[in-house]
Amino acid sequence: MIRVACIGECMIELKQAEQGLYSRGYGGDTLNTAVYLARLGASVDYVTALGDDPFSDEMVAGWAAEGIGTKQVARLPGKLPGIYLIQTDDGGERRFFHWRESSAARSLLDLPEADHMLRSLEGYNVVYLSAITLSIYAASGRERLMSALRRAREQGARVVFDTNFRARLWPDLDVARRVYRDAFDIADIVLASTEDLVPLYPDQTNERMIAQIPSPEVVLKLSDPESMLRFAGVLQHVKAEPVTKPVIDTTAAGDSFAAAYITARLAGAEPSEAARAGHHLAGVVVCHPGAIIPRSAMPEISEAGPAPSRKARS
């Protein structure tokens, strides 16, 4: 079976409910992708650190219930997960507020067991991470992770990098650009968006932004509901199908796109087919509040992308 490792941070999620109240869940960009990957049939482990508190216990139990492997989750006594709050406007566009400075996940690469965890990445077919993943570690931790990703690639793993950008997580844009360049050099597949890249590379055309990413396979999601793809040196545009229901919350639109895209590509779909699968699942997710939609709302696997195949490239 094809195995995927998703690296990052899960936080307690507070989302708007009625009468000014908030409901509690959990989420985080790579965790959201891990959930949707598991629901689409992939074998997924989540790589992170949590505390020894009841909220962390709840997260691990919830991930296991979704079919996500938790053997790569370090538990740190006395630590807690971070928190984020989602504020949405009338059109469903979201704004995030974070409390994560001392979260357990930030300590992952400083742990004694980090070397073993990093070595274990060589046993996966796909390693998925985001720019948010890289932003929560110190420079020394990022370099250890980058070295581990290079070793994993040498053993046949494919690295997928999502450009998810949060300006407040970086000390300055020059640091962010250097880290992005390193990630682009390592990644086999880059899942990008103009929303992420315009703050880093202003006043550039879409074609120029995609051209400066050296990875062999690049998806650039545009401000319009479509994607620009580059694969085997060829550019393509893929339009998203119209969303027919009201858009309630755009949280995890990109995360679910990533899950459907990766699942379809692992099953042997062409990049354009995989992008259509990504747009389709994202179009379902944005019609529900919060990062993780109910299982009952998930489209059939045949609609969101084909199931993983034993013949898929490993």
Short mmCIF file of C-alpha atoms in Angstrom, two decimals:
data_model
loop_
_atom_site.label_atom_id
_atom_site.label_comp_id
_atom_site.label_asym_id
_atom_site.label_seq_id
_atom_site.Cartn_x
_atom_site.Cartn_y
_atom_site.Cartn_z
CA MET A 1 0.00 0.00 0.00
CA ILE A 2 1.17 3.53 -0.78
CA ARG A 3 2.14 5.32 2.43
CA VAL A 4 1.97 9.08 3.00
CA ALA A 5 3.54 11.09 5.84
CA CYS A 6 2.06 14.53 6.55
CA ILE A 7 4.24 16.78 8.72
CA GLY A 8 2.96 19.81 10.60
CA GLU A 9 0.86 21.09 13.46
CA CYS A 10 -2.71 20.53 14.59
CA MET A 11 -4.36 23.14 16.80
CA ILE A 12 -7.58 23.57 18.70
CA GLU A 13 -10.03 25.27 16.33
CA LEU A 14 -12.64 27.78 17.49
CA LYS A 15 -15.22 28.62 14.86
CA GLN A 16 -18.21 30.93 14.89
CA ALA A 17 -21.51 29.52 16.08
CA GLU A 18 -24.81 31.24 16.85
CA GLN A 19 -25.31 34.24 19.16
CA GLY A 20 -21.64 35.19 19.29
CA LEU A 21 -20.54 31.81 20.62
CA TYR A 22 -17.80 29.55 19.24
CA SER A 23 -17.69 25.80 18.79
CA ARG A 24 -14.50 23.83 19.36
CA GLY A 25 -12.85 21.43 16.96
CA TYR A 26 -9.33 20.91 15.72
CA GLY A 27 -7.44 21.60 12.52
CA GLY A 28 -4.25 22.68 10.85
CA ASP A 29 -3.31 22.78 7.19
CA THR A 30 -1.38 19.50 6.90
CA LEU A 31 -3.66 17.75 9.39
CA ASN A 32 -6.68 18.76 7.30
CA THR A 33 -4.98 17.29 4.25
CA ALA A 34 -4.19 14.11 6.18
CA VAL A 35 -7.87 13.70 7.12
CA TYR A 36 -9.05 14.13 3.56
CA LEU A 37 -6.31 11.82 2.25
CA ALA A 38 -7.43 9.13 4.68
CA ARG A 39 -11.07 9.59 3.68
CA LEU A 40 -10.06 9.19 0.04
CA GLY A 41 -8.38 5.88 0.78
CA ALA A 42 -4.71 6.71 1.35
CA SER A 43 -2.62 5.21 4.16
CA VAL A 44 -1.51 8.28 6.13
CA ASP A 45 0.61 8.92 9.21
CA TYR A 46 0.65 12.34 10.86
CA VAL A 47 4.03 13.59 12.12
CA THR A 48 3.85 16.15 14.91
CA ALA A 49 4.18 16.76 18.66
CA LEU A 50 1.38 17.24 21.18
CA GLY A 51 1.09 17.69 24.92
CA ASP A 52 -0.13 15.23 27.55
CA ASP A 53 -3.38 17.15 28.13
CA PRO A 54 -7.01 16.08 27.49
CA PHE A 55 -7.24 18.17 24.30
CA SER A 56 -4.21 16.37 22.85
CA ASP A 57 -5.75 13.03 23.87
CA GLU A 58 -8.91 14.04 22.03
CA MET A 59 -6.95 14.94 18.91
CA VAL A 60 -5.09 11.64 18.78
CA ALA A 61 -8.32 9.70 19.30
CA GLY A 62 -10.01 11.71 16.56
CA TRP A 63 -7.19 11.11 14.11
CA ALA A 64 -7.22 7.40 14.81
CA ALA A 65 -10.98 7.35 14.22
CA GLU A 66 -10.34 8.94 10.81
CA GLY A 67 -7.87 6.19 9.95
CA ILE A 68 -4.76 8.35 10.40
CA GLY A 69 -1.69 6.64 11.87
CA THR A 70 -0.46 8.24 15.11
CA LYS A 71 2.77 6.34 15.75
CA GLN A 72 4.75 9.42 14.66
CA VAL A 73 3.05 11.71 17.20
CA ALA A 74 5.40 12.68 20.06
CA ARG A 75 3.74 13.47 23.39
CA LEU A 76 5.46 16.11 25.54
CA PRO A 77 4.69 16.36 29.27
CA GLY A 78 3.52 19.80 30.33
CA LYS A 79 3.02 21.09 26.77
CA LEU A 80 -0.22 22.09 25.06
CA PRO A 81 -1.43 22.40 21.47
CA GLY A 82 -1.88 25.83 19.92
CA ILE A 83 -5.24 27.50 19.31
CA TYR A 84 -6.68 29.30 16.31
CA LEU A 85 -9.93 31.17 15.84
CA ILE A 86 -11.72 31.52 12.49
CA GLN A 87 -13.62 34.70 11.66
CA THR A 88 -15.59 34.62 8.41
CA ASP A 89 -17.31 37.38 6.47
CA ASP A 90 -20.65 37.18 4.67
CA GLY A 91 -18.97 35.69 1.59
CA GLY A 92 -17.27 32.91 3.55
CA GLU A 93 -13.79 34.43 3.37
CA ARG A 94 -11.87 33.63 6.51
CA ARG A 95 -9.48 35.40 8.81
CA PHE A 96 -7.35 33.53 11.35
CA PHE A 97 -6.17 34.50 14.83
CA HIS A 98 -3.50 32.25 16.35
CA TRP A 99 -2.12 31.47 19.80
CA ARG A 100 0.69 29.00 19.05
CA GLU A 101 4.01 30.49 20.24
CA SER A 102 4.62 27.80 22.89
CA SER A 103 2.79 24.90 21.27
CA ALA A 104 4.21 21.39 21.53
CA ALA A 105 4.59 21.04 17.75
CA ARG A 106 7.29 23.72 17.68
CA SER A 107 9.55 21.46 19.76
CA LEU A 108 9.29 18.41 17.49
CA LEU A 109 12.71 18.71 15.85
CA ASP A 110 14.44 19.48 19.15
CA LEU A 111 13.44 16.15 20.71
CA PRO A 112 15.91 13.29 21.28
CA GLU A 113 13.72 11.02 19.16
CA ALA A 114 13.70 13.48 16.22
CA ASP A 115 16.57 11.70 14.44
CA HIS A 116 14.65 8.42 14.38
CA MET A 117 11.50 10.17 13.19
CA LEU A 118 13.38 11.95 10.39
CA ARG A 119 15.02 8.71 9.28
CA SER A 120 11.63 7.03 9.17
CA LEU A 121 10.54 9.39 6.38
CA GLU A 122 12.64 7.27 4.03
CA GLY A 123 10.04 4.51 4.37
CA TYR A 124 7.17 6.54 2.89
CA ASN A 125 6.13 6.88 -0.74
CA VAL A 126 5.05 10.51 -0.30
CA VAL A 127 6.05 13.13 2.26
CA TYR A 128 3.72 16.13 2.40
CA LEU A 129 4.47 19.41 4.17
CA SER A 130 3.63 23.08 3.89
CA ALA A 131 5.31 26.43 4.32
CA ILE A 132 3.48 26.68 7.64
CA THR A 133 5.20 23.46 8.69
CA LEU A 134 8.58 25.01 7.92
CA SER A 135 7.72 28.31 9.62
CA ILE A 136 7.14 26.79 13.07
CA TYR A 137 10.67 25.36 13.39
CA ALA A 138 13.91 27.16 14.14
CA ALA A 139 16.45 27.47 11.29
CA SER A 140 18.45 24.50 12.60
CA GLY A 141 15.33 22.34 12.72
CA ARG A 142 14.35 23.36 9.19
CA GLU A 143 17.78 22.33 7.91
CA ARG A 144 17.51 18.93 9.63
CA LEU A 145 14.12 18.42 8.02
CA MET A 146 15.36 19.49 4.59
CA SER A 147 18.27 17.05 4.84
CA ALA A 148 15.85 14.28 5.80
CA LEU A 149 13.65 15.07 2.81
CA ARG A 150 16.65 14.83 0.50
CA ARG A 151 17.50 11.41 1.93
CA ALA A 152 13.88 10.30 1.56
CA ARG A 153 13.91 11.33 -2.11
CA GLU A 154 17.08 9.32 -2.65
CA GLN A 155 15.15 6.31 -1.37
CA GLY A 156 12.33 6.92 -3.86
CA ALA A 157 9.89 9.07 -1.89
CA ARG A 158 8.15 11.96 -3.58
CA VAL A 159 8.05 15.26 -1.68
CA VAL A 160 4.95 17.44 -2.03
CA PHE A 161 5.22 21.04 -0.83
CA ASP A 162 2.23 23.33 -0.31
CA THR A 163 3.06 27.05 -0.37
CA ASN A 164 0.52 27.99 2.33
CA PHE A 165 1.80 31.43 3.41
CA ARG A 166 1.15 33.30 6.65
CA ALA A 167 3.19 36.51 6.85
CA ARG A 168 3.03 36.72 10.66
CA LEU A 169 4.87 33.40 10.98
CA TRP A 170 8.04 34.67 9.27
CA PRO A 171 10.56 37.18 10.72
CA ASP A 172 10.75 38.89 7.32
CA LEU A 173 10.03 38.17 3.67
CA ASP A 174 13.67 37.54 2.75
CA VAL A 175 13.83 34.63 5.20
CA ALA A 176 10.58 33.27 3.80
CA ARG A 177 11.85 33.53 0.22
CA ARG A 178 15.05 31.64 1.08
CA VAL A 179 13.10 28.84 2.75
CA TYR A 180 10.67 28.64 -0.16
CA ARG A 181 13.56 28.38 -2.62
CA ASP A 182 15.02 25.49 -0.65
CA ALA A 183 11.64 23.75 -0.56
CA PHE A 184 11.12 24.28 -4.31
CA ASP A 185 14.50 22.66 -4.99
CA ILE A 186 13.57 19.58 -2.96
CA ALA A 187 9.91 19.13 -3.95
CA ASP A 188 8.73 16.83 -6.72
CA ILE A 189 5.29 18.48 -6.65
CA VAL A 190 4.53 22.06 -5.60
CA LEU A 191 0.95 23.05 -4.84
CA ALA A 192 0.91 26.85 -4.94
CA SER A 193 -1.58 29.68 -5.19
CA THR A 194 -1.40 33.29 -6.23
CA GLU A 195 -2.78 34.16 -2.78
CA ASP A 196 0.39 32.66 -1.28
CA LEU A 197 2.96 33.82 -3.80
CA VAL A 198 1.93 37.39 -4.61
CA PRO A 199 3.06 38.69 -1.17
CA LEU A 200 6.43 37.03 -1.72
CA TYR A 201 6.86 37.85 -5.40
CA PRO A 202 4.80 41.00 -6.10
CA ASP A 203 4.23 42.50 -9.55
CA GLN A 204 4.84 39.22 -11.37
CA THR A 205 2.59 37.53 -13.88
CA ASN A 206 1.19 34.09 -13.19
CA GLU A 207 3.46 32.70 -15.88
CA ARG A 208 6.52 34.26 -14.27
CA MET A 209 5.60 32.97 -10.82
CA ILE A 210 5.21 29.41 -12.05
CA ALA A 211 8.36 29.64 -14.18
CA GLN A 212 10.60 30.43 -11.22
CA ILE A 213 9.58 27.23 -9.38
CA PRO A 214 12.06 24.56 -10.53
CA SER A 215 10.06 21.56 -9.32
CA PRO A 216 9.06 19.15 -12.11
CA GLU A 217 5.33 19.40 -11.32
CA VAL A 218 3.64 22.65 -10.27
CA VAL A 219 0.01 23.59 -9.68
CA LEU A 220 -0.76 27.29 -9.32
CA LYS A 221 -4.29 28.00 -8.11
CA LEU A 222 -5.43 31.36 -9.45
CA SER A 223 -7.69 34.05 -8.01
CA ASP A 224 -10.34 32.94 -10.49
CA PRO A 225 -11.71 29.42 -9.94
CA GLU A 226 -9.06 27.69 -12.05
CA SER A 227 -5.52 26.37 -11.92
CA MET A 228 -2.44 26.72 -14.08
CA LEU A 229 -0.36 23.54 -14.29
CA ARG A 230 3.16 22.87 -15.47
CA PHE A 231 4.15 19.26 -16.06
CA ALA A 232 6.78 17.89 -18.44
CA GLY A 233 7.43 21.48 -19.51
CA VAL A 234 3.86 22.02 -20.73
CA LEU A 235 1.47 24.65 -19.31
CA GLN A 236 -2.23 23.88 -18.96
CA HIS A 237 -5.26 25.65 -17.49
CA VAL A 238 -7.94 23.74 -15.62
CA LYS A 239 -11.18 25.51 -14.73
CA ALA A 240 -13.08 24.56 -11.61
CA GLU A 241 -16.70 23.51 -11.93
CA PRO A 242 -19.13 26.09 -10.50
CA VAL A 243 -20.03 25.82 -6.83
CA THR A 244 -23.81 25.58 -6.80
CA LYS A 245 -24.36 25.89 -3.04
CA PRO A 246 -23.66 28.95 -0.86
CA VAL A 247 -20.02 29.35 0.15
CA ILE A 248 -19.94 29.37 3.95
CA ASP A 249 -16.28 29.02 4.91
CA THR A 250 -13.19 28.78 2.69
CA THR A 251 -11.09 27.23 5.47
CA ALA A 252 -9.28 24.09 4.21
CA ALA A 253 -10.19 24.69 0.57
CA GLY A 254 -6.52 24.40 -0.37
CA ASP A 255 -5.91 21.56 2.06
CA SER A 256 -8.70 19.44 0.60
CA PHE A 257 -7.57 20.33 -2.94
CA ALA A 258 -4.14 18.97 -2.02
CA ALA A 259 -5.58 15.70 -0.71
CA ALA A 260 -7.67 15.02 -3.81
CA TYR A 261 -4.81 16.04 -6.13
CA ILE A 262 -2.29 13.77 -4.39
CA THR A 263 -4.73 10.84 -4.25
CA ALA A 264 -5.52 11.14 -7.94
CA ARG A 265 -1.86 11.43 -8.95
CA LEU A 266 -0.93 8.39 -6.87
CA ALA A 267 -3.64 6.48 -8.71
CA GLY A 268 -2.05 7.41 -12.02
CA ALA A 269 -4.31 10.29 -13.09
CA GLU A 270 -2.86 13.01 -15.29
CA PRO A 271 -2.20 16.36 -13.54
CA SER A 272 -5.20 17.98 -15.24
CA GLU A 273 -7.51 15.20 -14.00
CA ALA A 274 -5.99 15.48 -10.52
CA ALA A 275 -6.58 19.25 -10.51
CA ARG A 276 -10.24 18.72 -11.43
CA ALA A 277 -10.54 16.30 -8.54
CA GLY A 278 -8.93 18.88 -6.25
CA HIS A 279 -11.27 21.64 -7.35
CA HIS A 280 -14.28 19.35 -6.93
CA LEU A 281 -13.50 18.39 -3.34
CA ALA A 282 -12.59 21.97 -2.42
CA GLY A 283 -15.92 23.10 -3.87
CA VAL A 284 -17.71 20.75 -1.46
CA VAL A 285 -15.61 21.74 1.56
CA VAL A 286 -16.23 25.50 1.24
CA CYS A 287 -19.97 24.92 1.61
CA HIS A 288 -19.50 23.78 5.22
CA PRO A 289 -18.17 25.57 8.32
CA GLY A 290 -14.73 24.75 9.68
CA ALA A 291 -11.80 22.82 8.30
CA ILE A 292 -13.18 19.27 8.43
CA ILE A 293 -16.58 18.60 6.90
CA PRO A 294 -18.88 15.82 8.14
CA ARG A 295 -18.18 12.39 6.70
CA SER A 296 -21.71 12.36 5.34
CA ALA A 297 -20.87 15.38 3.17
CA MET A 298 -17.86 13.75 1.50
CA PRO A 299 -18.27 13.14 -2.23
CA GLU A 300 -17.83 9.63 -3.56
CA ILE A 301 -14.20 8.73 -4.18
CA SER A 302 -14.97 8.42 -7.88
CA GLU A 303 -16.08 12.07 -7.84
CA ALA A 304 -13.12 13.44 -5.88
CA GLY A 305 -10.45 11.36 -7.58
CA PRO A 306 -9.73 7.69 -8.18
CA ALA A 307 -8.68 5.44 -5.32
CA PRO A 308 -4.97 4.62 -4.92
CA SER A 309 -3.79 1.83 -7.18
CA ARG A 310 -1.13 -0.81 -6.54
CA LYS A 311 0.26 0.15 -9.94
CA ALA A 312 0.76 3.78 -8.90
CA ARG A 313 4.34 4.95 -9.01
CA SER A 314 6.17 4.35 -5.72
#
